[in-house]
PDB file of C-alpha atoms in Angstrom:
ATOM      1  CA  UNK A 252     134.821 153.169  91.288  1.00  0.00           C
ATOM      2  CA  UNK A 253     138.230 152.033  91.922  1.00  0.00           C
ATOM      3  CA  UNK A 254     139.506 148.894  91.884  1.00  0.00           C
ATOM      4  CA  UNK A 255     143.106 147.754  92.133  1.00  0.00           C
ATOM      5  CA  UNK A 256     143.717 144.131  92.242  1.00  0.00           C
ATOM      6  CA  UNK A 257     146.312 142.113  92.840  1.00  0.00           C
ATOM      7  CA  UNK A 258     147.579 138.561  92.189  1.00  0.00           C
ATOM      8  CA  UNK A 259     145.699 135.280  94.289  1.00  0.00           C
ATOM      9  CA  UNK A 260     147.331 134.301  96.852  1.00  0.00           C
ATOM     10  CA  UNK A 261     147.499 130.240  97.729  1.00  0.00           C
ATOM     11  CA  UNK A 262     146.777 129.620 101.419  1.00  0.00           C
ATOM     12  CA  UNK A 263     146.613 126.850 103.854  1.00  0.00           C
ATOM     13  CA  UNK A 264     145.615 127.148 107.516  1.00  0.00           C
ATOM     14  CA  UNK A 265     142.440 125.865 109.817  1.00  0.00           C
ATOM     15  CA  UNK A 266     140.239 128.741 109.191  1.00  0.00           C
ATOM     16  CA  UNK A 267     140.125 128.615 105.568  1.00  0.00           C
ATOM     17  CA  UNK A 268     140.748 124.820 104.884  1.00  0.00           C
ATOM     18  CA  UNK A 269     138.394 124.279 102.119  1.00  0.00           C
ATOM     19  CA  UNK A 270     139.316 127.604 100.140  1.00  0.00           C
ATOM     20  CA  UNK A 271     141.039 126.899  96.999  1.00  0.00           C
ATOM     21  CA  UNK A 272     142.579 130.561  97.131  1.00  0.00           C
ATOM     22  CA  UNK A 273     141.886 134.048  98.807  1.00  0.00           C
ATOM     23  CA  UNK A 274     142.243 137.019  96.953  1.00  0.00           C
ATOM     24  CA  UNK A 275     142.448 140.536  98.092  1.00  0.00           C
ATOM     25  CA  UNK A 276     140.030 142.949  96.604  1.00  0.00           C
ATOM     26  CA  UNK A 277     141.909 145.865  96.826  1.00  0.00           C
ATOM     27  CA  UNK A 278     145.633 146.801  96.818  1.00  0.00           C
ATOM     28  CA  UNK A 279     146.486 148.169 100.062  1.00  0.00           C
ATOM     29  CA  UNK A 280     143.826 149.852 102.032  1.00  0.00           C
ATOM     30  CA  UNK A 281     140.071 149.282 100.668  1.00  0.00           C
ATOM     31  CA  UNK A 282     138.668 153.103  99.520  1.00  0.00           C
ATOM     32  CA  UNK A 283     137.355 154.981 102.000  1.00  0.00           C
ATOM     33  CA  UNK A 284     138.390 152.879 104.856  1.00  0.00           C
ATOM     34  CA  UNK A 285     142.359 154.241 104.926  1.00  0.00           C
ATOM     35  CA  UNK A 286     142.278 155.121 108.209  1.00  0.00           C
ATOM     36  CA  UNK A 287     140.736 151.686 109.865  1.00  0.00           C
ATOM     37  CA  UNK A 288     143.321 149.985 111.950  1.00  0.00           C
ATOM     38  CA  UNK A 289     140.882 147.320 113.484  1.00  0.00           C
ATOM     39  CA  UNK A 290     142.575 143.609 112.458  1.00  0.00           C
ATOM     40  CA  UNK A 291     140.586 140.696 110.990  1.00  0.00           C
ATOM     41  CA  UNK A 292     139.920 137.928 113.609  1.00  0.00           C
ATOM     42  CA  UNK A 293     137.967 134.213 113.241  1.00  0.00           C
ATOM     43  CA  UNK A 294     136.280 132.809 116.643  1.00  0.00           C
ATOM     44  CA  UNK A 295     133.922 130.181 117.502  1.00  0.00           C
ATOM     45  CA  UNK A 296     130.769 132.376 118.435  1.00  0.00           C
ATOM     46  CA  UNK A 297     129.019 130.529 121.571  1.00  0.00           C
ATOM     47  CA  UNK A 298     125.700 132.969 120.941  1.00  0.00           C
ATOM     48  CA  UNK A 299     125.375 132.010 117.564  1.00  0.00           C
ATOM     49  CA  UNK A 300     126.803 128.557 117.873  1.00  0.00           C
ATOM     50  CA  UNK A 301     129.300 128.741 114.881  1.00  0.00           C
ATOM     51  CA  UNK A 302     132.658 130.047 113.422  1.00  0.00           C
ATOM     52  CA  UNK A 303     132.479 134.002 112.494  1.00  0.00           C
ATOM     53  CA  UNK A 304     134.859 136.376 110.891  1.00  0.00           C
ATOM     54  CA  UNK A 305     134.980 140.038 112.521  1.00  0.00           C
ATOM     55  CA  UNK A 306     136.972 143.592 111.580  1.00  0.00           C
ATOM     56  CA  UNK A 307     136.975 142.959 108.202  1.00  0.00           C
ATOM     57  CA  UNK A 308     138.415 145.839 106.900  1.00  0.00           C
ATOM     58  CA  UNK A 309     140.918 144.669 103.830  1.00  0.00           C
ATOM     59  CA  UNK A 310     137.895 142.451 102.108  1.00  0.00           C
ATOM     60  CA  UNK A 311     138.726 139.683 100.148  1.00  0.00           C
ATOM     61  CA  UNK A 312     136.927 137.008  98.268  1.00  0.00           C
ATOM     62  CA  UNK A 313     137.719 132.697  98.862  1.00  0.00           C
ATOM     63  CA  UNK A 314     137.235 130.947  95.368  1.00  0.00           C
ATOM     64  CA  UNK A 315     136.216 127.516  95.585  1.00  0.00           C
ATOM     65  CA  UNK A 316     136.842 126.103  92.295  1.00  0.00           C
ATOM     66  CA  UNK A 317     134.080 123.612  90.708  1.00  0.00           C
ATOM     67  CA  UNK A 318     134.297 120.074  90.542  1.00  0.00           C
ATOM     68  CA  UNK A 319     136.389 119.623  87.221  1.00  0.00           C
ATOM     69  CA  UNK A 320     133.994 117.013  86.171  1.00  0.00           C
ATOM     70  CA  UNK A 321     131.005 118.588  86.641  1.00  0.00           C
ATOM     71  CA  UNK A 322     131.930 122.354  86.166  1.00  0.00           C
ATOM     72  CA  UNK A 323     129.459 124.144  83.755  1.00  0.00           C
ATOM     73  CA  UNK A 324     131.130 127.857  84.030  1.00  0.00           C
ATOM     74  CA  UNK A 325     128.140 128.990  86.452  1.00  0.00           C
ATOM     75  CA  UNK A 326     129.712 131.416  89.295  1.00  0.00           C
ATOM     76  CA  UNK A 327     128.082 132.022  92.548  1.00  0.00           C
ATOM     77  CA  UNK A 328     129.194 134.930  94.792  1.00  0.00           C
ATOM     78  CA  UNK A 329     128.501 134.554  98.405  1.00  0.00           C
ATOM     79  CA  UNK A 330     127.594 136.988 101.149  1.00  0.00           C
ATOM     80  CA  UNK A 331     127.405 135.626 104.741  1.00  0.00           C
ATOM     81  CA  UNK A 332     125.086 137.414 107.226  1.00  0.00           C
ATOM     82  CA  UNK A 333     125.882 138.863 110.849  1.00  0.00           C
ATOM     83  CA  UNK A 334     124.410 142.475 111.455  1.00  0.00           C
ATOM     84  CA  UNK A 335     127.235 143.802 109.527  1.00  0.00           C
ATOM     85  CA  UNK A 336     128.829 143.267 112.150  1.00  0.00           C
ATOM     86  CA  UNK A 337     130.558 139.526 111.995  1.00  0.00           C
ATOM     87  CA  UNK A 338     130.226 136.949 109.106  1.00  0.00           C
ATOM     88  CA  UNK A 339     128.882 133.484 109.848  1.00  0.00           C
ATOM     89  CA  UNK A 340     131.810 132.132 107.120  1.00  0.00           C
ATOM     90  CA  UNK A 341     131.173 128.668 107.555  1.00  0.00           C
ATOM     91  CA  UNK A 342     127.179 127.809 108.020  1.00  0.00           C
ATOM     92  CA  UNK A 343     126.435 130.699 105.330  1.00  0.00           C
ATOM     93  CA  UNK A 344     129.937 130.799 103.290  1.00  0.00           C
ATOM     94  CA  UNK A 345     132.124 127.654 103.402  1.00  0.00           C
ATOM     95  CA  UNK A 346     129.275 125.115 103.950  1.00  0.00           C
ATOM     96  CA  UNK A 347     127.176 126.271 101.288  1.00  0.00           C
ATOM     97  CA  UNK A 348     130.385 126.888  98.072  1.00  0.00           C
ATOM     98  CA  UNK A 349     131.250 123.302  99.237  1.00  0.00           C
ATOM     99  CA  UNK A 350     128.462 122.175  97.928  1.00  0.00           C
ATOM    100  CA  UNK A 351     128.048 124.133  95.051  1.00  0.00           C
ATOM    101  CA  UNK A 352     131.429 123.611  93.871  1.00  0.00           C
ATOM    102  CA  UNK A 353     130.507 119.741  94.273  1.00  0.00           C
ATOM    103  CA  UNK A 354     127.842 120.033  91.985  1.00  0.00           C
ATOM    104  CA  UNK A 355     129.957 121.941  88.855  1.00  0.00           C
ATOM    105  CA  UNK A 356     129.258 125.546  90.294  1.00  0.00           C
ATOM    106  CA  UNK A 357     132.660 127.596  91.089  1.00  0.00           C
ATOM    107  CA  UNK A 358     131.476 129.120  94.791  1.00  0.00           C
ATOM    108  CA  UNK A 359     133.347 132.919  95.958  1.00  0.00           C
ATOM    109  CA  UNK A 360     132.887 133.528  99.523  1.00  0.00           C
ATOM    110  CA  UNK A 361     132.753 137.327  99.791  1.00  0.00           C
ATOM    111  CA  UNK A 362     134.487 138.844 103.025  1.00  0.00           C
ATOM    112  CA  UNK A 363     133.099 142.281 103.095  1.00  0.00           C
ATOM    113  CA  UNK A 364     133.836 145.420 105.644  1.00  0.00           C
ATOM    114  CA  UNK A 365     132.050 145.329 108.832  1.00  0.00           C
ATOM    115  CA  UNK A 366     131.694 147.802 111.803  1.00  0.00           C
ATOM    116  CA  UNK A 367     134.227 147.595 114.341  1.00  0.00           C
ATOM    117  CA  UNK A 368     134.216 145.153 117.014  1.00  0.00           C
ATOM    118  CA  UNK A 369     135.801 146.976 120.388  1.00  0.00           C
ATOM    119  CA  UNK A 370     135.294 143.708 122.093  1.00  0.00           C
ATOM    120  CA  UNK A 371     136.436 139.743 120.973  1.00  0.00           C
ATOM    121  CA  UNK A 372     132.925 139.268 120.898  1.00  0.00           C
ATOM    122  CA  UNK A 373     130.667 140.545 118.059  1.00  0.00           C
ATOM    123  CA  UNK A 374     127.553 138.071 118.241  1.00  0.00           C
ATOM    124  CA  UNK A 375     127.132 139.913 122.338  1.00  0.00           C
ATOM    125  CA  UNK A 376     128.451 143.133 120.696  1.00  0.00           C
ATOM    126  CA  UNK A 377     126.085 143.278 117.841  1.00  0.00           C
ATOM    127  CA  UNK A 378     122.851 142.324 119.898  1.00  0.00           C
ATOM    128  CA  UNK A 379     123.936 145.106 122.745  1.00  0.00           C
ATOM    129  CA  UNK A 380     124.250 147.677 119.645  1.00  0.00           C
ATOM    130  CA  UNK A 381     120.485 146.646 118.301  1.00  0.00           C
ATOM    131  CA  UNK A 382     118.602 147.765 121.412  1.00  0.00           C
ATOM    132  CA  UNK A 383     118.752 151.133 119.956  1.00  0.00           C
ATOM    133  CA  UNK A 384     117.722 150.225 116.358  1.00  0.00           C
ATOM    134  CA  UNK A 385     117.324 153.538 115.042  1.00  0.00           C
ATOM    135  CA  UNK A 386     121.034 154.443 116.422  1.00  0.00           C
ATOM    136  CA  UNK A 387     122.438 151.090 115.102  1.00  0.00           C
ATOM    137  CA  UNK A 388     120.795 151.513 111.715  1.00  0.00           C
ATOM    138  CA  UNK A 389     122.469 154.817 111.474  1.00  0.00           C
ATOM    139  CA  UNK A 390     125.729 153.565 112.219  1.00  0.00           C
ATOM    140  CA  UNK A 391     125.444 150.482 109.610  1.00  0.00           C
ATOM    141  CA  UNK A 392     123.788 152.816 107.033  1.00  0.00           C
ATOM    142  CA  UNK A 393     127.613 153.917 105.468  1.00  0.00           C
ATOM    143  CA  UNK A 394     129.201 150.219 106.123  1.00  0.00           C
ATOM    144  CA  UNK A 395     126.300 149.165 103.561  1.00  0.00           C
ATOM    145  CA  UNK A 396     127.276 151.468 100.859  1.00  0.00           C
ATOM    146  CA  UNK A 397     131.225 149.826 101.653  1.00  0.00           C
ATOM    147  CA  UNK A 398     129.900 146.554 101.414  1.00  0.00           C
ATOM    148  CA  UNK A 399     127.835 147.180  98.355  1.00  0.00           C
ATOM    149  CA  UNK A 400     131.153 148.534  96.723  1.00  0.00           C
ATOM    150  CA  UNK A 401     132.864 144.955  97.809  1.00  0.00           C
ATOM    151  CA  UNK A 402     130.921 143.042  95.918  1.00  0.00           C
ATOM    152  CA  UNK A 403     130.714 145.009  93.035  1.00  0.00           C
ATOM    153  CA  UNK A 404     133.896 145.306  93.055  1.00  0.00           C
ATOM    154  CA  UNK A 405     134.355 141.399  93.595  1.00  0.00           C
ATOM    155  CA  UNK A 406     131.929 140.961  90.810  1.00  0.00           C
ATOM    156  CA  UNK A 407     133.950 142.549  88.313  1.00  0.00           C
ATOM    157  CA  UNK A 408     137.001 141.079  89.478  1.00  0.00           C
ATOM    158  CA  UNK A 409     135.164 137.447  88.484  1.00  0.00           C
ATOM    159  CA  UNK A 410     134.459 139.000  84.999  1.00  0.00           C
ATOM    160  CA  UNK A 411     137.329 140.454  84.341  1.00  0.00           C
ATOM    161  CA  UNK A 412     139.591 137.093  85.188  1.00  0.00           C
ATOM    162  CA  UNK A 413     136.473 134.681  83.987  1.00  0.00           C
ATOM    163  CA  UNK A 414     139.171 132.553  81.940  1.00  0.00           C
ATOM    164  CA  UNK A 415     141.514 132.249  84.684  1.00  0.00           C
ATOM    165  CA  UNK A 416     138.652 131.483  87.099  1.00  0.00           C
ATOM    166  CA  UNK A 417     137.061 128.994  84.416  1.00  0.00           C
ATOM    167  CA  UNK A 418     133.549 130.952  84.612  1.00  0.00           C
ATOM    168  CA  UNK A 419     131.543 131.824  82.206  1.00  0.00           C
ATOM    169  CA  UNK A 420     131.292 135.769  82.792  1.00  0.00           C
ATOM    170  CA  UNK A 421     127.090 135.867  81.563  1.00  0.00           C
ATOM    171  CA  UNK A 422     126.539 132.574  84.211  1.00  0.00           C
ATOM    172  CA  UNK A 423     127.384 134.576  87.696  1.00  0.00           C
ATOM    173  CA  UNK A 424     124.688 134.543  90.480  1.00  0.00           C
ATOM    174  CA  UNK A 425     124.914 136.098  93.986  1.00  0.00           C
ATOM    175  CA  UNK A 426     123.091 134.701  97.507  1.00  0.00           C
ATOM    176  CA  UNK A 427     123.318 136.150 100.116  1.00  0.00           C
ATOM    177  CA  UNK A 428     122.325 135.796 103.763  1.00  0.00           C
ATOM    178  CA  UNK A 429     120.465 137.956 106.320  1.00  0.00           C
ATOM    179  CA  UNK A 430     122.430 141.750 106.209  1.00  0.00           C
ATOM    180  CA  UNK A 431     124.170 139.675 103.421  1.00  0.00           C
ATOM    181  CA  UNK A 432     120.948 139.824 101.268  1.00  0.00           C
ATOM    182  CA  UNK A 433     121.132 143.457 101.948  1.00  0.00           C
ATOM    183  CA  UNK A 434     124.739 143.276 100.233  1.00  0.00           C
ATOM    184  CA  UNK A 435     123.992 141.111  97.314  1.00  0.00           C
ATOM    185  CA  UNK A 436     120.972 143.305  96.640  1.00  0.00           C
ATOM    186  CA  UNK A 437     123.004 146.654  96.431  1.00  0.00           C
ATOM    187  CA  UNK A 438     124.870 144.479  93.105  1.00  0.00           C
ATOM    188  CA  UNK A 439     121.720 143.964  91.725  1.00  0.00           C
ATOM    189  CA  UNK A 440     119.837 147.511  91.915  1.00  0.00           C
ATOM    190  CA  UNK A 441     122.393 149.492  92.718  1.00  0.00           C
ATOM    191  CA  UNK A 442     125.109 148.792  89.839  1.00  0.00           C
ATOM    192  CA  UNK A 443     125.472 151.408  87.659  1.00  0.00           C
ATOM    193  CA  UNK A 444     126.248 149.181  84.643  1.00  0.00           C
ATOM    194  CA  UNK A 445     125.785 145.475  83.284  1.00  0.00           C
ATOM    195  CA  UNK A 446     129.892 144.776  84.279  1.00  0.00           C
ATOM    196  CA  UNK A 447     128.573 144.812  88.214  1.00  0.00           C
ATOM    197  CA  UNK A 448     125.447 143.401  87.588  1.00  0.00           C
ATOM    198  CA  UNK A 449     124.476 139.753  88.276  1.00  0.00           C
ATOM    199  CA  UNK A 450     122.621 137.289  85.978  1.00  0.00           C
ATOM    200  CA  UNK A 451     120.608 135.687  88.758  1.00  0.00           C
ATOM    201  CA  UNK A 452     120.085 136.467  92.883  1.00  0.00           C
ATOM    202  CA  UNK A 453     118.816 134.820  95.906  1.00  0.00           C
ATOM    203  CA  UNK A 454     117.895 136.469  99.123  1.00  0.00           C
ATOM    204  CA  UNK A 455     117.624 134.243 102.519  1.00  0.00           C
ATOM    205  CA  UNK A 456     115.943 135.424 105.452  1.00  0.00           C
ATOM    206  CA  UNK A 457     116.866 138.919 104.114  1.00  0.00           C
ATOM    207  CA  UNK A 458     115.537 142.167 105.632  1.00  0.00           C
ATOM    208  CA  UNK A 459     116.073 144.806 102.679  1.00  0.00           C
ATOM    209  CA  UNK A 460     115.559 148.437 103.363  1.00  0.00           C
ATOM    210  CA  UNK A 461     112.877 150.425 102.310  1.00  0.00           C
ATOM    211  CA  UNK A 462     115.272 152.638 100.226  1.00  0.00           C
ATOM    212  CA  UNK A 463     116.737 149.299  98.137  1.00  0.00           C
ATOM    213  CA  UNK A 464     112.369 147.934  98.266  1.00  0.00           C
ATOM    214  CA  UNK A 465     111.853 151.725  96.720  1.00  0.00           C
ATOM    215  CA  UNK A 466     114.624 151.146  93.679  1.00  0.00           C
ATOM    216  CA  UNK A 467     113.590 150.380  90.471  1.00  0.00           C
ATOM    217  CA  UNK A 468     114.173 146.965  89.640  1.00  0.00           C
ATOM    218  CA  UNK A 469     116.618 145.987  86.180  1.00  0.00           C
ATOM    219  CA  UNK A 470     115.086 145.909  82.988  1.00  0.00           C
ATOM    220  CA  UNK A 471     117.578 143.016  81.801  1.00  0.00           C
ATOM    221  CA  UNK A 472     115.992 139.665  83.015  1.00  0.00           C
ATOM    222  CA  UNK A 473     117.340 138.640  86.575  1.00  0.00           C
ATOM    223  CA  UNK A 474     115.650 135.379  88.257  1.00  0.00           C
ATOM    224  CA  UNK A 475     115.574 135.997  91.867  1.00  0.00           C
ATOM    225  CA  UNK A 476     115.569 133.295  94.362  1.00  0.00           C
ATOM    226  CA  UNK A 477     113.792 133.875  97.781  1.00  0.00           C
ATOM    227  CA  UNK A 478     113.476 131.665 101.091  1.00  0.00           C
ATOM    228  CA  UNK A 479     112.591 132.346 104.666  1.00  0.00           C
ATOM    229  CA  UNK A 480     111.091 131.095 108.230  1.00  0.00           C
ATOM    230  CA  UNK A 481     107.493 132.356 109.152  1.00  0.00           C
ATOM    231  CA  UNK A 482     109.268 131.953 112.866  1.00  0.00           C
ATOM    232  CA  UNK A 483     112.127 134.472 111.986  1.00  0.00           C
ATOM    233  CA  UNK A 484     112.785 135.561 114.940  1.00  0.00           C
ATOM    234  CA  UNK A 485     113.588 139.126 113.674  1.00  0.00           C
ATOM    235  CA  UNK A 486     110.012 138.884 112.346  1.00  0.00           C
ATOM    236  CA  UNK A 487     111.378 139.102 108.462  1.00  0.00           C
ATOM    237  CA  UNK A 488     109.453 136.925 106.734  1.00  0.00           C
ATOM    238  CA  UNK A 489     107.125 139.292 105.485  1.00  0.00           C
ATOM    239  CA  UNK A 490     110.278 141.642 104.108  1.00  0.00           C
ATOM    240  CA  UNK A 491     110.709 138.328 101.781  1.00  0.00           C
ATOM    241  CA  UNK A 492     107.163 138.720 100.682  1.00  0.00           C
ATOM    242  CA  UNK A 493     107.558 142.366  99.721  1.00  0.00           C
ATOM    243  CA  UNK A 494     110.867 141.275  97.905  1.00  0.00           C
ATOM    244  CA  UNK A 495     109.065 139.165  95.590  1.00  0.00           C
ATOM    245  CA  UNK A 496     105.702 141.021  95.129  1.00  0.00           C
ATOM    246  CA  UNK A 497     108.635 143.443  93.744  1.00  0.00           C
ATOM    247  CA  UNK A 498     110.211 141.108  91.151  1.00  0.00           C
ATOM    248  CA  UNK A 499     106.594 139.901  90.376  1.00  0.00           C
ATOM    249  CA  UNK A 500     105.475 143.150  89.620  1.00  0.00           C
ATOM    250  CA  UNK A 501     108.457 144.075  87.540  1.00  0.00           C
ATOM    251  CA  UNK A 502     107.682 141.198  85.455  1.00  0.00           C
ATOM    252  CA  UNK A 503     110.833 139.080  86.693  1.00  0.00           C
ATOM    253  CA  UNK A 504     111.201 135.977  87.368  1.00  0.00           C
ATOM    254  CA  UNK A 505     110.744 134.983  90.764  1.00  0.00           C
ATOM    255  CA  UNK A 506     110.060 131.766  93.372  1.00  0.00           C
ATOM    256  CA  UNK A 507     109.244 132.232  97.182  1.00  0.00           C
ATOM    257  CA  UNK A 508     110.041 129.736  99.732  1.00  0.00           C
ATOM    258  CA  UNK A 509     108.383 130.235 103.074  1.00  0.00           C
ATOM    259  CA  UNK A 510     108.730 127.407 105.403  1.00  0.00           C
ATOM    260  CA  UNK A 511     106.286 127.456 108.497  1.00  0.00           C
ATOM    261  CA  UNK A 512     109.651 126.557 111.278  1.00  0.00           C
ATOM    262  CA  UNK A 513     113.660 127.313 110.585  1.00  0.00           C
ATOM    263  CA  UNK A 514     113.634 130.894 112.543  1.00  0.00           C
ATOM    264  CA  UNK A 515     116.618 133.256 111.310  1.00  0.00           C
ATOM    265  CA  UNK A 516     120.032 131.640 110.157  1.00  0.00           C
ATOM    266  CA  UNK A 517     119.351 128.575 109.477  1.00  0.00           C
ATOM    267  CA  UNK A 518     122.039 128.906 106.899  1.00  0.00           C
ATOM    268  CA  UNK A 519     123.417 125.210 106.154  1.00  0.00           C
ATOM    269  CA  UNK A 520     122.454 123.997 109.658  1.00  0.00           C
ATOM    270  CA  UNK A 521     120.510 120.707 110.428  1.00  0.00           C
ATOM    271  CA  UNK A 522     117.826 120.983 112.739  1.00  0.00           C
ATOM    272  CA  UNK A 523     115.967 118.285 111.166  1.00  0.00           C
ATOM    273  CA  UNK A 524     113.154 120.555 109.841  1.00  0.00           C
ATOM    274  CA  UNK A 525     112.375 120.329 106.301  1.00  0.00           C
ATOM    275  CA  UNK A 526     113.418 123.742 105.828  1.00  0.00           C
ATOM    276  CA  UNK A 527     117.309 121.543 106.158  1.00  0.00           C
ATOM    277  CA  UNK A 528     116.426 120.628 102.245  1.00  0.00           C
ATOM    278  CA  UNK A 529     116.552 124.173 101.509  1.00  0.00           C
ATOM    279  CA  UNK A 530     120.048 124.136  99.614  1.00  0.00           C
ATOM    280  CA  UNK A 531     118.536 121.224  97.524  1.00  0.00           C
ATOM    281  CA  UNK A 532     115.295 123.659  96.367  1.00  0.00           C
ATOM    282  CA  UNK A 533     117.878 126.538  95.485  1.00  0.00           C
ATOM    283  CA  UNK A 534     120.116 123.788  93.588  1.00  0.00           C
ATOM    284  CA  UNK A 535     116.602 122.692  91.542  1.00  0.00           C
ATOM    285  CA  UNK A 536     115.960 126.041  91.060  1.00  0.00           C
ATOM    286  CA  UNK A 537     119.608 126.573  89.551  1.00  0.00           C
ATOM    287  CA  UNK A 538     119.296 123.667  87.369  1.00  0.00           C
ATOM    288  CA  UNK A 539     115.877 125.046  86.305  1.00  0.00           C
ATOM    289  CA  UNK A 540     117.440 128.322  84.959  1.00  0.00           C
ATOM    290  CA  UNK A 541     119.841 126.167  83.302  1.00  0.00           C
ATOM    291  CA  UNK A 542     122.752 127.561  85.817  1.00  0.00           C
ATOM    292  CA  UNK A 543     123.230 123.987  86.540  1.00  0.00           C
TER     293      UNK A 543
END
């Protein structure tokens, strides 16, 4: 795998207000993608009623450092959801690292490649595409594998600068959202060794494949985290059921969360259900690990 890095880069700006830093993943053009001209873009999406990043093709990760006087040297990497086709950055990025970097956890926002958006809007673009599943599932199927690469690659990144970063390189979680649980999942059964691999994972309202539900599951002990709407309205609820029969099986640690109304990406959204509290469940369940 390669991976070039290159110094953080301090940034101000609207779109990433709350970031403590953004830092390239790669040096120059990401692996594979050399020849993808598409530019990164940041618009309110009216479909999907919140902020999302599009045509990400140079990925990067925002580091939201934990509160000094709380930090205990837990990491959590962040994928945000969108078809792989947009990110929702704020209700299932930004929203969420805010609030674990409030309570001592350093929070990295991954920006991972996406498929090309031809128009300036990827919520309409992305449910167009998904008429034909089988055709759109075909066309996501090597954007996966680039995305998978990301945040391995991000993941070792964190490791390898865990003193700069303040982490503690043996305390570093991923969560990710929707597709993003697809992405967070291809860290943890798809790394070839324990420098990629997380300590501890949560999937929300994920919809893994049945190749990554076929994969054999790490020996080393990885709690996994799991919550979802019986209303999804992508009808993956059950996927999250398979996903921890899985760990169970595998004799890993696992909690399910199924709450009866939320639908799919709820993210960090109020909609005064009590699925709303579900940031404070995953926070318990940190602090029960002893992540927190």
């Amino acid at each position: 795998m390669k991976r070039i890095f290159i110094a953080a880069l301090f940034i101000s700006g609207i779109n990433h207000a709350y970031a403590q830093k953004s830092i390239p993943l790669y040096q120059g053009k990401a692996p594979g993608t050399e020849n993808w001209t598409q530019k990164e873009a940041q618009q309110f999406s009216e479909l999907f009623k919140t902020e999302v990043v599009f045509n990400v093709s140079q990925p990067s990760i925002l580091v939201f450092e934990a509160d000094k006087t709380r930090a205990n040297g837990t990491v959590v990497v962040i994928a945000p959801g969108g078809g792989f086709q947009s990110l929702s950055i704020n209700r299932e990025g930004v929203d969420l690292a805010k609030k674990l970097a409030e309570n001592g956890i350093t929070a990295v926002v991954l920006k991972y490649r996406l498929l090309e958006t031809k128009s300036n809007d990827p919520a309409k673009e992305m449910m167009e595409n998904i008429k034909d599943r089988n055709a759109f599932d075909a066309k996501t199927a090597p954007v996966k594998v680039m995305a998978g690469e990301d945040i391995r690659t991000a993941i070792s990144y964190i490791r390898t600068h865990a003193k700069e970063l303040k982490i503690n390189p043996e305390k570093l979680g991923v969560i990710g959202f929707s597709a993003g649980a697809s992405v967070i999942l291809e860290s943890v059964l798809h790394s070839k060794d324990a420098s990629t691999l997380p300590n501890f994972a949560a999937s929300i309202y994920g919809g893994p494949s049945q190749e990554i539900l076929n994969t054999e599951v790490p020996k080393a002990v990885l709690p996994m985290f799991i919550c979802a709407a019986s209303d999804d309205q992508l009808k993956l609820a059950p996927k999250s059921v398979v996903l921890y029969n899985k760990w169970l099986e595998a004799g890993q640690p696992a909690e399910l969360h199924i709450y009866e109304k939320g639908g799919h990406g709820f993210g960090m959204g109020k909609q005064n259900l009590p699925v709303d509290k579900w940031s404070d469940v995953y926070l318990d369940w940190l602090r029960f690990h002893n992540f927190l």
